[in-house]
PDB file of C-alpha atoms and ligand atoms in Angstrom:
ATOM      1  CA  UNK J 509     -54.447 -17.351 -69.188  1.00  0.00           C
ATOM      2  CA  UNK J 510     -57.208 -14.572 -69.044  1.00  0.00           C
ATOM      3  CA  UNK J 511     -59.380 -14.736 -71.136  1.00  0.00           C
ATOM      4  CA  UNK J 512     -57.972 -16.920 -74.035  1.00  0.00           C
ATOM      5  CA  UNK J 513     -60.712 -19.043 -75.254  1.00  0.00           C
ATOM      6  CA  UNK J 514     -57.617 -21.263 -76.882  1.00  0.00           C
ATOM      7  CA  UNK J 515     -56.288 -21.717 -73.306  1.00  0.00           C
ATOM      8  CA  UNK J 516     -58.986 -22.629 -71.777  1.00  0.00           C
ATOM      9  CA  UNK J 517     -59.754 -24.919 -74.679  1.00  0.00           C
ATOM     10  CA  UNK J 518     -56.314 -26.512 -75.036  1.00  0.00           C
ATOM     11  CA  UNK J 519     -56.262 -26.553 -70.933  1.00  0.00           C
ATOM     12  CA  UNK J 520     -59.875 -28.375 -71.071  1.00  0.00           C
ATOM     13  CA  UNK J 521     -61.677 -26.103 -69.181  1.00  0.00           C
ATOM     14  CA  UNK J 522     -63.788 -25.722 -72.544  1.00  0.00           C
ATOM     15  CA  UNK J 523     -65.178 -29.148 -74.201  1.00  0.00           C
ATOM     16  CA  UNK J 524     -63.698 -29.362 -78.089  1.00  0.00           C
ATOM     17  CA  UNK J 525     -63.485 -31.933 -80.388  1.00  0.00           C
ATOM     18  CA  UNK J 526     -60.090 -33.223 -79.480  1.00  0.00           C
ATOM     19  CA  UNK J 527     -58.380 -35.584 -81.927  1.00  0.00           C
ATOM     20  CA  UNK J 528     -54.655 -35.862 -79.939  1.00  0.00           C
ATOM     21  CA  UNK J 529     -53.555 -34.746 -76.730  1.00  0.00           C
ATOM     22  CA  UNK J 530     -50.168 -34.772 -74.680  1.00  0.00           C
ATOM     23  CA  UNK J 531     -48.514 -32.961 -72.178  1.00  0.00           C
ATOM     24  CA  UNK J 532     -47.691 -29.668 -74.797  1.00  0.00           C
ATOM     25  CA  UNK J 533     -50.580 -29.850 -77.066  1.00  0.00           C
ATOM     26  CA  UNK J 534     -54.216 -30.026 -77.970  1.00  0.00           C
ATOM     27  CA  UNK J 535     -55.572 -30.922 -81.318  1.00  0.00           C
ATOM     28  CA  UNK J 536     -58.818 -29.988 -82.035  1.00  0.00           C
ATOM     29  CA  UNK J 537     -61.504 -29.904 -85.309  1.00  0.00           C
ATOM     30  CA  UNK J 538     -61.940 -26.213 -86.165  1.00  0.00           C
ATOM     31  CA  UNK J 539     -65.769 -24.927 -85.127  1.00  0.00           C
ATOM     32  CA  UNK J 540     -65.743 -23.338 -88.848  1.00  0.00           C
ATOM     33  CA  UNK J 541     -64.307 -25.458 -90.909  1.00  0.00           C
ATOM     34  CA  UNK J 542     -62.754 -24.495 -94.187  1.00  0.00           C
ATOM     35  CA  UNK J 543     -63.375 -28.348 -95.176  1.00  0.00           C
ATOM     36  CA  UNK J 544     -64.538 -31.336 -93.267  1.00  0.00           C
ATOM     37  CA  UNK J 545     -61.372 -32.382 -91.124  1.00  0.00           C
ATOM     38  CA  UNK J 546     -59.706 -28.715 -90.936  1.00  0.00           C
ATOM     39  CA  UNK J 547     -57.999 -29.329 -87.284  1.00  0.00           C
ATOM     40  CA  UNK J 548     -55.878 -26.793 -85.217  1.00  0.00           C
ATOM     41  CA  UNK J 549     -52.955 -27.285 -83.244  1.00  0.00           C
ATOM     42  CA  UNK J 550     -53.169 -25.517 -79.953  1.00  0.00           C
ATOM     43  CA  UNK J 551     -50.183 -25.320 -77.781  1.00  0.00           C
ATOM     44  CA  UNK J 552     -51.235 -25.783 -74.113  1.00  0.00           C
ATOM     45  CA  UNK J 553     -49.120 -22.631 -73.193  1.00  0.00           C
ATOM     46  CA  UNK J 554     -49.802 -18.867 -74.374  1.00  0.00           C
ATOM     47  CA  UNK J 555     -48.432 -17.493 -76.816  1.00  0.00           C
ATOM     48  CA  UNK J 556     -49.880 -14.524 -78.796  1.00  0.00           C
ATOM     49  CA  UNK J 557     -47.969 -15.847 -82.214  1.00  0.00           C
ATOM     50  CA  UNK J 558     -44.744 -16.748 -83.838  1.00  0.00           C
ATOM     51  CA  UNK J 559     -42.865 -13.503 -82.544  1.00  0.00           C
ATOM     52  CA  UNK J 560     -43.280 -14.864 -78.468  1.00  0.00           C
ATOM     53  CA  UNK J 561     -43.348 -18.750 -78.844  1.00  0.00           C
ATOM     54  CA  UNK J 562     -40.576 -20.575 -78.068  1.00  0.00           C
ATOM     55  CA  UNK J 563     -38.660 -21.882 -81.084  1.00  0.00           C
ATOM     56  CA  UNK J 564     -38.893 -25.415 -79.248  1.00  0.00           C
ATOM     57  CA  UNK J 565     -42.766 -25.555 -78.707  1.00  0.00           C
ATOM     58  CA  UNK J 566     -42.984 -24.075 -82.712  1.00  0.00           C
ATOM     59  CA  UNK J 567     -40.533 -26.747 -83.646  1.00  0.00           C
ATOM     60  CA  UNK J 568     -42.493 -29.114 -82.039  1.00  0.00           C
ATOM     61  CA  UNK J 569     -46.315 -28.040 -82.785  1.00  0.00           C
ATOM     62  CA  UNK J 570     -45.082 -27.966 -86.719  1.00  0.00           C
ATOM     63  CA  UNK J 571     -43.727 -31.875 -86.170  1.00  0.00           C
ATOM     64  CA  UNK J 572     -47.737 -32.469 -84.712  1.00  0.00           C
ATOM     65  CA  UNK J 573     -49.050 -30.874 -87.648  1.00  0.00           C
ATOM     66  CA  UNK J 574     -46.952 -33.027 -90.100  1.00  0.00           C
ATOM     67  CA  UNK J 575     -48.381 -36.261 -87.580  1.00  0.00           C
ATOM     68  CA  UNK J 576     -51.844 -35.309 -88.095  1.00  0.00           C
ATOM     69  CA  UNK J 577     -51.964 -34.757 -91.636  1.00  0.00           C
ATOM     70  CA  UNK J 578     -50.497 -37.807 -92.256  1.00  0.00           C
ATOM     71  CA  UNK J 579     -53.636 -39.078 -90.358  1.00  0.00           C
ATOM     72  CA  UNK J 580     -56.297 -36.458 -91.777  1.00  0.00           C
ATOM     73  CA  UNK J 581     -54.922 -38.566 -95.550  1.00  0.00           C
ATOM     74  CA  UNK J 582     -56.035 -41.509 -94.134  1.00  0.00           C
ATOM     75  CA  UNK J 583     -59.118 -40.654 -92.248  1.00  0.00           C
ATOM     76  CA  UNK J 584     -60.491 -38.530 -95.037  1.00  0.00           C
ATOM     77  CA  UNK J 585     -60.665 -38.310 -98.593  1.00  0.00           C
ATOM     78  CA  UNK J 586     -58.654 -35.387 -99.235  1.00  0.00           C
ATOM     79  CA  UNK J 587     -55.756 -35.073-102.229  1.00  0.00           C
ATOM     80  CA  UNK J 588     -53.620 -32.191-100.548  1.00  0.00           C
ATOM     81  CA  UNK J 589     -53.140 -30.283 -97.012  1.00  0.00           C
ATOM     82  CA  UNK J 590     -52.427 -27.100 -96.245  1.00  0.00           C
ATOM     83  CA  UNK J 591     -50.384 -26.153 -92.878  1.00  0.00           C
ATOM     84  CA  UNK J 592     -50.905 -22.600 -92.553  1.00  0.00           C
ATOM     85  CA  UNK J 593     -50.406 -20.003 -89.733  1.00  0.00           C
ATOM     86  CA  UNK J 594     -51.838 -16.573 -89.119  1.00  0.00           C
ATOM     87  CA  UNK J 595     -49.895 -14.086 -86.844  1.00  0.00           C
ATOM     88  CA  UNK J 596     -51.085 -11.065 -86.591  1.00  0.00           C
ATOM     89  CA  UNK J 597     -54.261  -8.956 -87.256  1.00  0.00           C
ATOM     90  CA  UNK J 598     -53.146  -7.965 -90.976  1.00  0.00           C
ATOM     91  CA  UNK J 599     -52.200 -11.593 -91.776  1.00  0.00           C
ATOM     92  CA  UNK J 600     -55.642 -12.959 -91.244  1.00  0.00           C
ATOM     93  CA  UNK J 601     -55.298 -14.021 -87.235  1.00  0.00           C
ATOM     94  CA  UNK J 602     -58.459 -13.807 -85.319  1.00  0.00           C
ATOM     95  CA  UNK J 603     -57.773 -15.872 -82.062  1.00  0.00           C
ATOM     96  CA  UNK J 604     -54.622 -14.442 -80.828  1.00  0.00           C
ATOM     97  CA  UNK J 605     -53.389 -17.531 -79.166  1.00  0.00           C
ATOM     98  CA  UNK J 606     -50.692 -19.419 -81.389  1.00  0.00           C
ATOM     99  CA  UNK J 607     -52.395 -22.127 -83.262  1.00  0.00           C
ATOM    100  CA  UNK J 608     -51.642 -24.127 -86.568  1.00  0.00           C
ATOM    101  CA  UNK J 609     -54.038 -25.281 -89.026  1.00  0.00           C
ATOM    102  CA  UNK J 610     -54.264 -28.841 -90.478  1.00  0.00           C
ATOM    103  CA  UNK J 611     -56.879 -28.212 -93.685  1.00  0.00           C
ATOM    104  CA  UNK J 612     -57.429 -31.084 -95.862  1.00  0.00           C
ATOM    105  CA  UNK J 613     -57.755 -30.234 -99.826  1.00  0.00           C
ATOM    106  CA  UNK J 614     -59.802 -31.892-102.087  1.00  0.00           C
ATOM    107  CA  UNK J 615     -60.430 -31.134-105.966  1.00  0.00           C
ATOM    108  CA  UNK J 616     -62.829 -28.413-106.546  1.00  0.00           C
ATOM    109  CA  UNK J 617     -63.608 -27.095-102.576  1.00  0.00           C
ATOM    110  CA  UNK J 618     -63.988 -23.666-101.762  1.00  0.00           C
ATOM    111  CA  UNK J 619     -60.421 -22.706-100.219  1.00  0.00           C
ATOM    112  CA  UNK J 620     -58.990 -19.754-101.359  1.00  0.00           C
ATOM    113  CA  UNK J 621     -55.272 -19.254-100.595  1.00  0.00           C
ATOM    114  CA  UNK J 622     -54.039 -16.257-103.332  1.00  0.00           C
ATOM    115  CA  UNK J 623     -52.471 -13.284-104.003  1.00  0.00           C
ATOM    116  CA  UNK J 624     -51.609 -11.238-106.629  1.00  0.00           C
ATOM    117  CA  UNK J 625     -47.940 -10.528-106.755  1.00  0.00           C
ATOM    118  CA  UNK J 626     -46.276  -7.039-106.739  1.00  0.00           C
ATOM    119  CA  UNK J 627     -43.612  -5.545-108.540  1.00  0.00           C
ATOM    120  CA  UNK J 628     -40.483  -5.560-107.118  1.00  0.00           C
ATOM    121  CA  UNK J 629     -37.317  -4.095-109.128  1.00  0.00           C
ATOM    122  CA  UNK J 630     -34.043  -5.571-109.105  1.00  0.00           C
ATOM    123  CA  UNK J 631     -32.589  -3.017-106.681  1.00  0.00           C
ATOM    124  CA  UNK J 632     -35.278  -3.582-104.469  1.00  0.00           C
ATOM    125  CA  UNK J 633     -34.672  -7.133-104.427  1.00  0.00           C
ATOM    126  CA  UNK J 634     -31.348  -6.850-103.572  1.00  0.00           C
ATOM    127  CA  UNK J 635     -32.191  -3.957-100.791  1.00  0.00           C
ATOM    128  CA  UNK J 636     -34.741  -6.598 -99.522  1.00  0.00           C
ATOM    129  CA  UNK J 637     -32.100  -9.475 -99.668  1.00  0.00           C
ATOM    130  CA  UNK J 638     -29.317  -7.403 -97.222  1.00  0.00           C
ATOM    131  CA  UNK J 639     -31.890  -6.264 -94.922  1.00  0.00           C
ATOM    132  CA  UNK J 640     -33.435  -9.768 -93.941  1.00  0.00           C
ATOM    133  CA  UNK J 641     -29.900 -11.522 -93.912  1.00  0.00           C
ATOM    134  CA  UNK J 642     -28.404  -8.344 -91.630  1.00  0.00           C
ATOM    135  CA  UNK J 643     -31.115  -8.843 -89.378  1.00  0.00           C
ATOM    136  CA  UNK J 644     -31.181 -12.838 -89.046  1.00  0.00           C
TER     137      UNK J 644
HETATM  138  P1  LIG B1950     -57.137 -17.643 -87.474  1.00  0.00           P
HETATM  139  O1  LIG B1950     -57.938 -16.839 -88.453  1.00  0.00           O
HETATM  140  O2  LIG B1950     -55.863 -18.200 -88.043  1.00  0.00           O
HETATM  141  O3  LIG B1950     -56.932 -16.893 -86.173  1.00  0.00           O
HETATM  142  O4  LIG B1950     -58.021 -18.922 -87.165  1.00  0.00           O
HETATM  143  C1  LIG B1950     -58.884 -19.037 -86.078  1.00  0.00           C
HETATM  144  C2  LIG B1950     -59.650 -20.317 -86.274  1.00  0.00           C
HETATM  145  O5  LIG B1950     -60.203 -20.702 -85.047  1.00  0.00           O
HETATM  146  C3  LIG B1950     -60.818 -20.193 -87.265  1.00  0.00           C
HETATM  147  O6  LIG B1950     -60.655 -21.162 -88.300  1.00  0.00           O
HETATM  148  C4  LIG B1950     -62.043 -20.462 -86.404  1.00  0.00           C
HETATM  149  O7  LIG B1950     -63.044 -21.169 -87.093  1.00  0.00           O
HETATM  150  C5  LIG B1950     -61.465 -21.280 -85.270  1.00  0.00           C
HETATM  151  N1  LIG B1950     -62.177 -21.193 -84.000  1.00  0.00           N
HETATM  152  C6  LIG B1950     -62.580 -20.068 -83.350  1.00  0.00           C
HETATM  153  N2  LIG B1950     -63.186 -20.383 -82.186  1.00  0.00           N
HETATM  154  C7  LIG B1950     -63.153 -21.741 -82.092  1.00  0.00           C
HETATM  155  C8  LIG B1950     -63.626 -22.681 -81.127  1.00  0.00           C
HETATM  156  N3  LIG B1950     -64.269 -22.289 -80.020  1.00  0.00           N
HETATM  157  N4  LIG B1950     -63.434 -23.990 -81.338  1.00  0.00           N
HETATM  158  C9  LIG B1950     -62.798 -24.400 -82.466  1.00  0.00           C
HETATM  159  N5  LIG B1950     -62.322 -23.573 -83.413  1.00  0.00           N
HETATM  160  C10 LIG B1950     -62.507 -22.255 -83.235  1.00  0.00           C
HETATM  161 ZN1  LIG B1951     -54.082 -18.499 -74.878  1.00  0.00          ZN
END
């Protein structure tokens, strides 16, 4: 465990606000929410991100997320979620303990989720296409 500040929240050794527990996970409200509701999934056991978890516990902590936004709708006025999930420095992750956020969407907030595209040539499409499906 170390010094994971996610383990030792989703273990309890650190108080959060906990929505959902069980024997895998720990749901908590995010400390800096992007909107009022904005919850994280914590697995219970470490994993850095998508690239050491266990397809199983992923499988799982995705079904959770699904569970608790169909919750979050109910509990809050919100007209869209976002599931999202940062691995990796460049992709935005700052906690480097797997987690999944829950982030409730309502007309008008201040969430940004954009990019611009890039140009990508026909060849290149087709280069990109072979190399992820001779890889899988
Ligand atoms: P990410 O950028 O995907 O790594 O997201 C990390 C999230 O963890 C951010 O939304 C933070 O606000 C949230 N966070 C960091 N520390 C805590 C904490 N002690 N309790 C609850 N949420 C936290
Ligand atoms: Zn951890």
């Amino acid at each position: 465990m170390g010094d994971c500040i996610f383990c030792k929240i989703a273990n309890g050794q650190i108080p959060s606000n906990t929505v959902y527990e069980d024997d895998m996970f720990r749901v908590i409200l995010d400390i800096s929410p992007a909107n009022k509701g904005h919850m994280l999934v914590l697995p219970k056991e470490h994993a850095d991100n998508l690239f050491e978890i266990s397809e199983d516990t992923f499988g799982k902590g995705f079904i959770l997320a699904k569970k608790m936004a169909e919750a979050l709708k109910k509990a809050v006025e919100c007209e869209g979620v976002n599931i999202l999930q940062n691995n990796g420095l460049e992709a935005g992750q700052t906690v480097n303990h797997l987690h999944i956020h829950v982030i409730p969407r309502i007309k008008g907030d201040k969430v940004v989720i954009k990019s611009e595209s890039v140009s990508v040539s026909e060849d290149e499409f087709k280069t990109i296409c072979d190399n992820i499906k001779n890889n899988l």
